[in-house]
Amino acid sequence: MTGKGTLNFKPSNLQSMRSIIFVLAACTFTFCSKAQNNNNQMKPEDTEVWEPVPKVVTPGTSTNTAPGDAIVLFDGTSLHQWEAEKGGAAGWEVKDGAMTVVKGAGGIKTKQTFEDFQLHIEWRTPAEVTGESQGRGNSGIFMMGLYELQVLDNYNNRTYSNGQAGSFYKQRIPLVNVCRKPGEWQTYDVIWTAPRFNADGSLKSPARATVLQNGVLVQNNVELDGPTLYIGKPAYKQHGPGPIALQDHGNPVSYRNIWIRTL
Ligand code: MG
């Protein structure tokens, strides 16, 4: 029996559906190509998304020590696993078991490169609150040196939702805002799947990430659109393994207890 409103998949209907799908796909392709070509005419605010605003959640308390099979990238004593992004020694301050951004020293990155991994990293924005929006406690953790998981003080500090702490910058809004107060240590646990590429360099599968901030899920197996861009729409270009990189955004953000498990 065929009820009212039920689709009849006759061969003629299937053919017209195929045509519709083809036209839609062609339109999408044309639109995407145009969007990428327009990047050089875009402004930073063109890719800011301000709604929806992630709900505020109070985190629990926990400790996170490195498991036996982890590579410890920073144990609080030395930057020997790190180097400056611009070359040479990592110029950040190491004190009291933490490393802190030195304004102007530039970003730092691990000497080792990674592909698929589980990363644990702890971060702290300055107790003394200065600036607002993106200017307050800004840093960032770049997976494979390319994909930024934002570090920002978003405790009572509004910014665009896709640029707040727990976001993949300008791409994925966090599920909730689970930020601790400025000056308190916070954690990220990231499960990262690198993008895969075909032999001809085209994208086979995008990068995927799950992120917990302070033990609370903020990114649930999300797909990324490509390496992080400040201006314009991201797009993939073939690349191999990359480092974990930490951003110098001019604010004295600190990091400690960094470990990684390769998968
Ligand atoms: Mg940042």
mmCIF file of C-alpha atoms and ligand atoms in Angstrom:
data_model
loop_
_atom_site.group_PDB
_atom_site.id
_atom_site.type_symbol
_atom_site.label_atom_id
_atom_site.label_comp_id
_atom_site.label_asym_id
_atom_site.label_seq_id
_atom_site.Cartn_x
_atom_site.Cartn_y
_atom_site.Cartn_z
ATOM 1 C CA MET A 1 0.000 0.000 0.000
ATOM 2 C CA THR A 2 1.150 3.506 -0.744
ATOM 3 C CA GLY A 3 0.039 6.143 1.740
ATOM 4 C CA LYS A 4 -0.503 9.804 0.987
ATOM 5 C CA GLY A 5 2.822 11.628 0.707
ATOM 6 C CA THR A 6 4.894 8.443 0.316
ATOM 7 C CA LEU A 7 7.648 8.684 -2.317
ATOM 8 C CA ASN A 8 7.322 6.340 -5.295
ATOM 9 C CA PHE A 9 10.798 5.348 -6.507
ATOM 10 C CA LYS A 10 9.897 4.708 -10.139
ATOM 11 C CA PRO A 11 12.806 4.721 -12.632
ATOM 12 C CA SER A 12 11.633 8.088 -14.057
ATOM 13 C CA ASN A 13 11.591 9.604 -10.550
ATOM 14 C CA LEU A 14 15.054 8.203 -9.816
ATOM 15 C CA GLN A 15 16.391 9.790 -13.000
ATOM 16 C CA SER A 16 15.050 13.227 -12.106
ATOM 17 C CA MET A 17 16.388 12.842 -8.554
ATOM 18 C CA ARG A 18 19.830 12.058 -9.995
ATOM 19 C CA SER A 19 19.635 15.194 -12.150
ATOM 20 C CA ILE A 20 18.667 17.302 -9.122
ATOM 21 C CA ILE A 21 21.558 15.852 -7.060
ATOM 22 C CA PHE A 22 23.973 16.531 -9.945
ATOM 23 C CA VAL A 23 22.828 20.154 -10.266
ATOM 24 C CA LEU A 24 23.065 20.664 -6.473
ATOM 25 C CA ALA A 25 26.586 19.176 -6.402
ATOM 26 C CA ALA A 26 27.681 21.365 -9.318
ATOM 27 C CA CYS A 27 26.279 24.477 -7.588
ATOM 28 C CA THR A 28 28.041 23.584 -4.323
ATOM 29 C CA PHE A 29 31.346 23.067 -6.172
ATOM 30 C CA THR A 30 31.033 26.405 -7.974
ATOM 31 C CA PHE A 31 30.082 28.191 -4.736
ATOM 32 C CA CYS A 32 33.028 26.665 -2.806
ATOM 33 C CA SER A 33 35.540 27.539 -5.546
ATOM 34 C CA LYS A 34 34.245 31.119 -5.599
ATOM 35 C CA ALA A 35 34.438 31.347 -1.779
ATOM 36 C CA GLN A 36 38.096 30.301 -1.824
ATOM 37 C CA ASN A 37 38.968 32.735 -4.590
ATOM 38 C CA ASN A 38 37.346 35.548 -2.590
ATOM 39 C CA ASN A 39 39.592 35.060 0.472
ATOM 40 C CA ASN A 40 41.905 37.893 -0.502
ATOM 41 C CA GLN A 41 38.947 40.308 -0.554
ATOM 42 C CA MET A 42 37.731 39.248 2.920
ATOM 43 C CA LYS A 43 38.244 40.922 6.304
ATOM 44 C CA PRO A 44 38.915 39.119 9.637
ATOM 45 C CA GLU A 45 35.379 39.859 10.891
ATOM 46 C CA ASP A 46 33.843 38.183 7.820
ATOM 47 C CA THR A 47 34.559 34.773 9.383
ATOM 48 C CA GLU A 48 33.605 35.628 12.994
ATOM 49 C CA VAL A 49 30.516 33.785 14.233
ATOM 50 C CA TRP A 50 28.872 35.293 17.343
ATOM 51 C CA GLU A 51 25.807 33.039 17.733
ATOM 52 C CA PRO A 52 25.030 30.659 19.324
ATOM 53 C CA VAL A 53 26.759 31.480 22.629
ATOM 54 C CA PRO A 54 28.003 28.283 24.379
ATOM 55 C CA LYS A 55 26.329 27.688 27.755
ATOM 56 C CA VAL A 56 28.527 28.268 30.847
ATOM 57 C CA VAL A 57 29.353 25.080 32.829
ATOM 58 C CA THR A 58 31.335 24.862 36.111
ATOM 59 C CA PRO A 59 34.125 22.228 35.815
ATOM 60 C CA GLY A 60 34.882 19.604 38.474
ATOM 61 C CA THR A 61 38.373 19.099 39.937
ATOM 62 C CA SER A 62 40.876 16.503 38.704
ATOM 63 C CA THR A 63 44.559 15.674 38.294
ATOM 64 C CA ASN A 64 46.113 14.291 35.130
ATOM 65 C CA THR A 65 49.433 12.466 35.389
ATOM 66 C CA ALA A 66 51.107 10.991 32.310
ATOM 67 C CA PRO A 67 50.389 7.294 31.653
ATOM 68 C CA GLY A 68 53.283 4.851 31.155
ATOM 69 C CA ASP A 69 53.266 4.937 27.340
ATOM 70 C CA ALA A 70 53.167 8.718 26.996
ATOM 71 C CA ILE A 71 55.953 10.931 25.639
ATOM 72 C CA VAL A 72 56.395 13.722 28.168
ATOM 73 C CA LEU A 73 56.814 16.927 26.157
ATOM 74 C CA PHE A 74 57.177 19.233 29.157
ATOM 75 C CA ASP A 75 57.721 18.119 32.749
ATOM 76 C CA GLY A 76 58.083 21.588 34.216
ATOM 77 C CA THR A 77 61.879 21.750 34.184
ATOM 78 C CA SER A 78 63.180 22.271 30.650
ATOM 79 C CA LEU A 79 62.308 23.191 27.067
ATOM 80 C CA HIS A 80 64.725 20.663 25.549
ATOM 81 C CA GLN A 81 61.893 19.073 23.523
ATOM 82 C CA TRP A 82 60.950 22.466 22.043
ATOM 83 C CA GLU A 83 62.345 25.011 19.595
ATOM 84 C CA ALA A 84 61.324 28.449 18.355
ATOM 85 C CA GLU A 85 58.981 28.453 15.349
ATOM 86 C CA LYS A 86 61.252 31.013 13.708
ATOM 87 C CA GLY A 87 64.272 28.772 14.362
ATOM 88 C CA GLY A 88 66.728 28.410 17.231
ATOM 89 C CA ALA A 89 66.091 27.827 20.915
ATOM 90 C CA ALA A 90 62.632 28.223 22.454
ATOM 91 C CA GLY A 91 62.747 31.581 24.224
ATOM 92 C CA TRP A 92 59.922 31.146 26.734
ATOM 93 C CA GLU A 93 60.410 31.428 30.489
ATOM 94 C CA VAL A 94 60.538 28.243 32.579
ATOM 95 C CA LYS A 95 59.737 28.845 36.239
ATOM 96 C CA ASP A 96 57.876 27.123 39.078
ATOM 97 C CA GLY A 97 57.090 24.052 36.956
ATOM 98 C CA ALA A 98 55.536 26.002 34.102
ATOM 99 C CA MET A 99 56.573 27.612 30.831
ATOM 100 C CA THR A 100 55.264 31.069 29.999
ATOM 101 C CA VAL A 101 54.995 33.020 26.764
ATOM 102 C CA VAL A 102 57.613 35.749 26.491
ATOM 103 C CA LYS A 103 56.065 38.470 24.351
ATOM 104 C CA GLY A 104 57.973 38.803 21.100
ATOM 105 C CA ALA A 105 59.871 35.520 21.501
ATOM 106 C CA GLY A 106 57.433 34.008 19.001
ATOM 107 C CA GLY A 107 55.652 30.689 18.991
ATOM 108 C CA ILE A 108 57.385 27.469 19.974
ATOM 109 C CA LYS A 109 56.984 23.931 18.628
ATOM 110 C CA THR A 110 58.028 20.424 19.515
ATOM 111 C CA LYS A 111 61.123 19.081 17.775
ATOM 112 C CA GLN A 112 59.248 15.825 17.246
ATOM 113 C CA THR A 113 56.359 15.589 14.782
ATOM 114 C CA PHE A 114 53.111 13.677 15.163
ATOM 115 C CA GLU A 115 50.188 12.350 13.190
ATOM 116 C CA ASP A 116 47.396 10.679 15.212
ATOM 117 C CA PHE A 117 47.621 11.208 18.962
ATOM 118 C CA GLN A 118 46.117 11.789 22.381
ATOM 119 C CA LEU A 119 47.421 15.014 23.894
ATOM 120 C CA HIS A 120 47.167 16.290 27.445
ATOM 121 C CA ILE A 121 48.127 19.899 28.106
ATOM 122 C CA GLU A 122 47.472 22.312 30.977
ATOM 123 C CA TRP A 123 47.244 26.062 30.532
ATOM 124 C CA ARG A 124 46.694 29.165 32.607
ATOM 125 C CA THR A 125 45.720 32.665 31.540
ATOM 126 C CA PRO A 126 47.078 35.582 33.627
ATOM 127 C CA ALA A 127 45.444 36.246 37.020
ATOM 128 C CA GLU A 128 45.735 39.924 36.312
ATOM 129 C CA VAL A 129 42.991 40.597 33.806
ATOM 130 C CA THR A 130 43.845 43.035 31.042
ATOM 131 C CA GLY A 131 42.285 43.507 27.632
ATOM 132 C CA GLU A 132 39.039 42.126 26.303
ATOM 133 C CA SER A 133 37.668 39.769 23.673
ATOM 134 C CA GLN A 134 40.622 38.260 21.747
ATOM 135 C CA GLY A 135 43.104 40.427 23.679
ATOM 136 C CA ARG A 136 42.650 38.663 27.036
ATOM 137 C CA GLY A 137 44.929 35.698 27.756
ATOM 138 C CA ASN A 138 45.225 34.677 24.125
ATOM 139 C CA SER A 139 47.481 31.819 23.045
ATOM 140 C CA GLY A 140 46.718 28.607 21.199
ATOM 141 C CA ILE A 141 47.731 25.010 20.637
ATOM 142 C CA PHE A 142 48.312 24.045 17.021
ATOM 143 C CA MET A 143 47.835 20.385 16.143
ATOM 144 C CA MET A 144 50.439 19.385 13.526
ATOM 145 C CA GLY A 145 51.527 23.037 13.637
ATOM 146 C CA LEU A 146 48.449 23.998 11.585
ATOM 147 C CA TYR A 147 45.129 23.575 13.373
ATOM 148 C CA GLU A 148 44.566 25.925 16.331
ATOM 149 C CA LEU A 149 42.699 24.875 19.435
ATOM 150 C CA GLN A 150 42.124 28.300 20.966
ATOM 151 C CA VAL A 151 43.502 29.247 24.368
ATOM 152 C CA LEU A 152 41.789 32.367 25.709
ATOM 153 C CA ASP A 153 40.418 33.764 28.969
ATOM 154 C CA ASN A 154 36.680 33.461 28.358
ATOM 155 C CA TYR A 155 35.652 33.661 31.973
ATOM 156 C CA ASN A 156 33.143 36.505 31.674
ATOM 157 C CA ASN A 157 34.820 37.655 28.483
ATOM 158 C CA ARG A 158 32.672 37.611 25.361
ATOM 159 C CA THR A 159 34.231 37.190 21.967
ATOM 160 C CA TYR A 160 33.034 35.584 18.761
ATOM 161 C CA SER A 161 31.867 32.043 19.596
ATOM 162 C CA ASN A 162 34.073 30.372 17.010
ATOM 163 C CA GLY A 163 37.118 32.121 18.493
ATOM 164 C CA GLN A 164 36.615 31.424 22.200
ATOM 165 C CA ALA A 165 38.446 28.916 24.414
ATOM 166 C CA GLY A 166 37.612 25.371 23.359
ATOM 167 C CA SER A 167 37.000 26.385 19.744
ATOM 168 C CA PHE A 168 38.949 25.253 16.753
ATOM 169 C CA TYR A 169 39.640 28.820 15.769
ATOM 170 C CA LYS A 170 37.181 30.224 13.239
ATOM 171 C CA GLN A 171 35.859 26.724 12.537
ATOM 172 C CA ARG A 172 34.143 24.892 15.411
ATOM 173 C CA ILE A 173 32.284 26.489 18.340
ATOM 174 C CA PRO A 174 32.751 24.581 21.646
ATOM 175 C CA LEU A 175 29.704 22.716 22.995
ATOM 176 C CA VAL A 176 29.924 24.630 26.301
ATOM 177 C CA ASN A 177 32.031 27.300 27.985
ATOM 178 C CA VAL A 178 33.764 25.432 30.816
ATOM 179 C CA CYS A 179 36.485 28.003 31.544
ATOM 180 C CA ARG A 180 37.960 28.371 35.001
ATOM 181 C CA LYS A 181 38.777 31.778 36.424
ATOM 182 C CA PRO A 182 41.849 33.622 35.133
ATOM 183 C CA GLY A 183 44.973 32.546 37.062
ATOM 184 C CA GLU A 184 43.649 28.983 37.560
ATOM 185 C CA TRP A 185 45.088 25.974 35.742
ATOM 186 C CA GLN A 186 42.889 24.377 33.075
ATOM 187 C CA THR A 187 43.264 21.200 31.026
ATOM 188 C CA TYR A 188 42.739 20.134 27.458
ATOM 189 C CA ASP A 189 42.656 16.500 26.426
ATOM 190 C CA VAL A 190 42.644 16.117 22.661
ATOM 191 C CA ILE A 191 42.119 12.989 20.573
ATOM 192 C CA TRP A 192 43.416 13.869 17.150
ATOM 193 C CA THR A 193 43.106 12.101 13.809
ATOM 194 C CA ALA A 194 45.269 13.620 11.109
ATOM 195 C CA PRO A 195 43.830 14.320 7.668
ATOM 196 C CA ARG A 196 44.639 11.778 4.987
ATOM 197 C CA PHE A 197 45.502 12.574 1.394
ATOM 198 C CA ASN A 198 45.321 10.630 -1.856
ATOM 199 C CA ALA A 199 48.430 10.009 -3.972
ATOM 200 C CA ASP A 200 47.469 12.959 -6.212
ATOM 201 C CA GLY A 201 47.405 15.285 -3.177
ATOM 202 C CA SER A 202 43.621 15.563 -2.961
ATOM 203 C CA LEU A 203 41.906 15.185 0.405
ATOM 204 C CA LYS A 204 40.942 11.618 1.317
ATOM 205 C CA SER A 205 39.582 12.355 4.810
ATOM 206 C CA PRO A 206 39.634 15.566 6.873
ATOM 207 C CA ALA A 207 41.256 16.054 10.285
ATOM 208 C CA ARG A 208 39.026 14.993 13.186
ATOM 209 C CA ALA A 209 39.177 15.973 16.842
ATOM 210 C CA THR A 210 37.553 15.290 20.166
ATOM 211 C CA VAL A 211 38.427 17.728 22.962
ATOM 212 C CA LEU A 212 37.720 17.767 26.686
ATOM 213 C CA GLN A 213 38.329 21.007 28.564
ATOM 214 C CA ASN A 214 38.631 20.528 32.315
ATOM 215 C CA GLY A 215 37.211 17.021 31.798
ATOM 216 C CA VAL A 216 34.122 18.249 29.965
ATOM 217 C CA LEU A 217 33.450 17.477 26.295
ATOM 218 C CA VAL A 218 33.718 20.626 24.175
ATOM 219 C CA GLN A 219 34.408 19.129 20.721
ATOM 220 C CA ASN A 220 32.802 15.811 19.831
ATOM 221 C CA ASN A 221 34.628 14.119 16.967
ATOM 222 C CA VAL A 222 34.403 17.203 14.776
ATOM 223 C CA GLU A 223 35.749 17.450 11.234
ATOM 224 C CA LEU A 224 37.908 20.431 10.379
ATOM 225 C CA ASP A 225 37.731 22.406 7.138
ATOM 226 C CA GLY A 226 41.503 22.798 6.796
ATOM 227 C CA PRO A 227 44.422 24.537 8.522
ATOM 228 C CA THR A 228 43.463 27.525 10.700
ATOM 229 C CA LEU A 229 43.206 30.873 8.956
ATOM 230 C CA TYR A 230 42.807 34.296 10.581
ATOM 231 C CA ILE A 231 41.374 35.708 7.375
ATOM 232 C CA GLY A 232 39.285 33.830 4.859
ATOM 233 C CA LYS A 233 37.967 30.297 4.449
ATOM 234 C CA PRO A 234 40.303 27.355 5.122
ATOM 235 C CA ALA A 235 41.200 24.706 2.546
ATOM 236 C CA TYR A 236 43.317 21.570 2.720
ATOM 237 C CA LYS A 237 46.720 21.226 1.118
ATOM 238 C CA GLN A 238 48.593 17.942 1.364
ATOM 239 C CA HIS A 239 50.957 17.723 4.349
ATOM 240 C CA GLY A 240 52.680 15.136 6.479
ATOM 241 C CA PRO A 241 53.190 14.819 10.251
ATOM 242 C CA GLY A 242 53.666 18.069 12.180
ATOM 243 C CA PRO A 243 54.676 19.376 15.611
ATOM 244 C CA ILE A 244 52.595 20.554 18.539
ATOM 245 C CA ALA A 245 53.008 24.341 18.412
ATOM 246 C CA LEU A 246 52.139 26.931 21.051
ATOM 247 C CA GLN A 247 51.204 30.477 20.096
ATOM 248 C CA ASP A 248 52.789 33.731 21.266
ATOM 249 C CA HIS A 249 49.861 36.137 21.014
ATOM 250 C CA GLY A 250 51.583 38.690 23.235
ATOM 251 C CA ASN A 251 49.873 37.622 26.486
ATOM 252 C CA PRO A 252 51.818 35.839 29.300
ATOM 253 C CA VAL A 253 49.897 32.539 29.128
ATOM 254 C CA SER A 254 51.524 29.555 30.894
ATOM 255 C CA TYR A 255 51.616 25.825 30.142
ATOM 256 C CA ARG A 256 52.574 22.748 32.180
ATOM 257 C CA ASN A 257 52.256 18.952 32.290
ATOM 258 C CA ILE A 258 52.259 18.312 28.547
ATOM 259 C CA TRP A 259 52.241 14.725 27.381
ATOM 260 C CA ILE A 260 51.262 12.884 24.235
ATOM 261 C CA ARG A 261 50.455 9.308 23.238
ATOM 262 C CA THR A 262 50.916 8.456 19.585
ATOM 263 C CA LEU A 263 48.131 6.316 18.143
HETATM 264 MG MG MG B 1 45.036 32.090 19.822
#
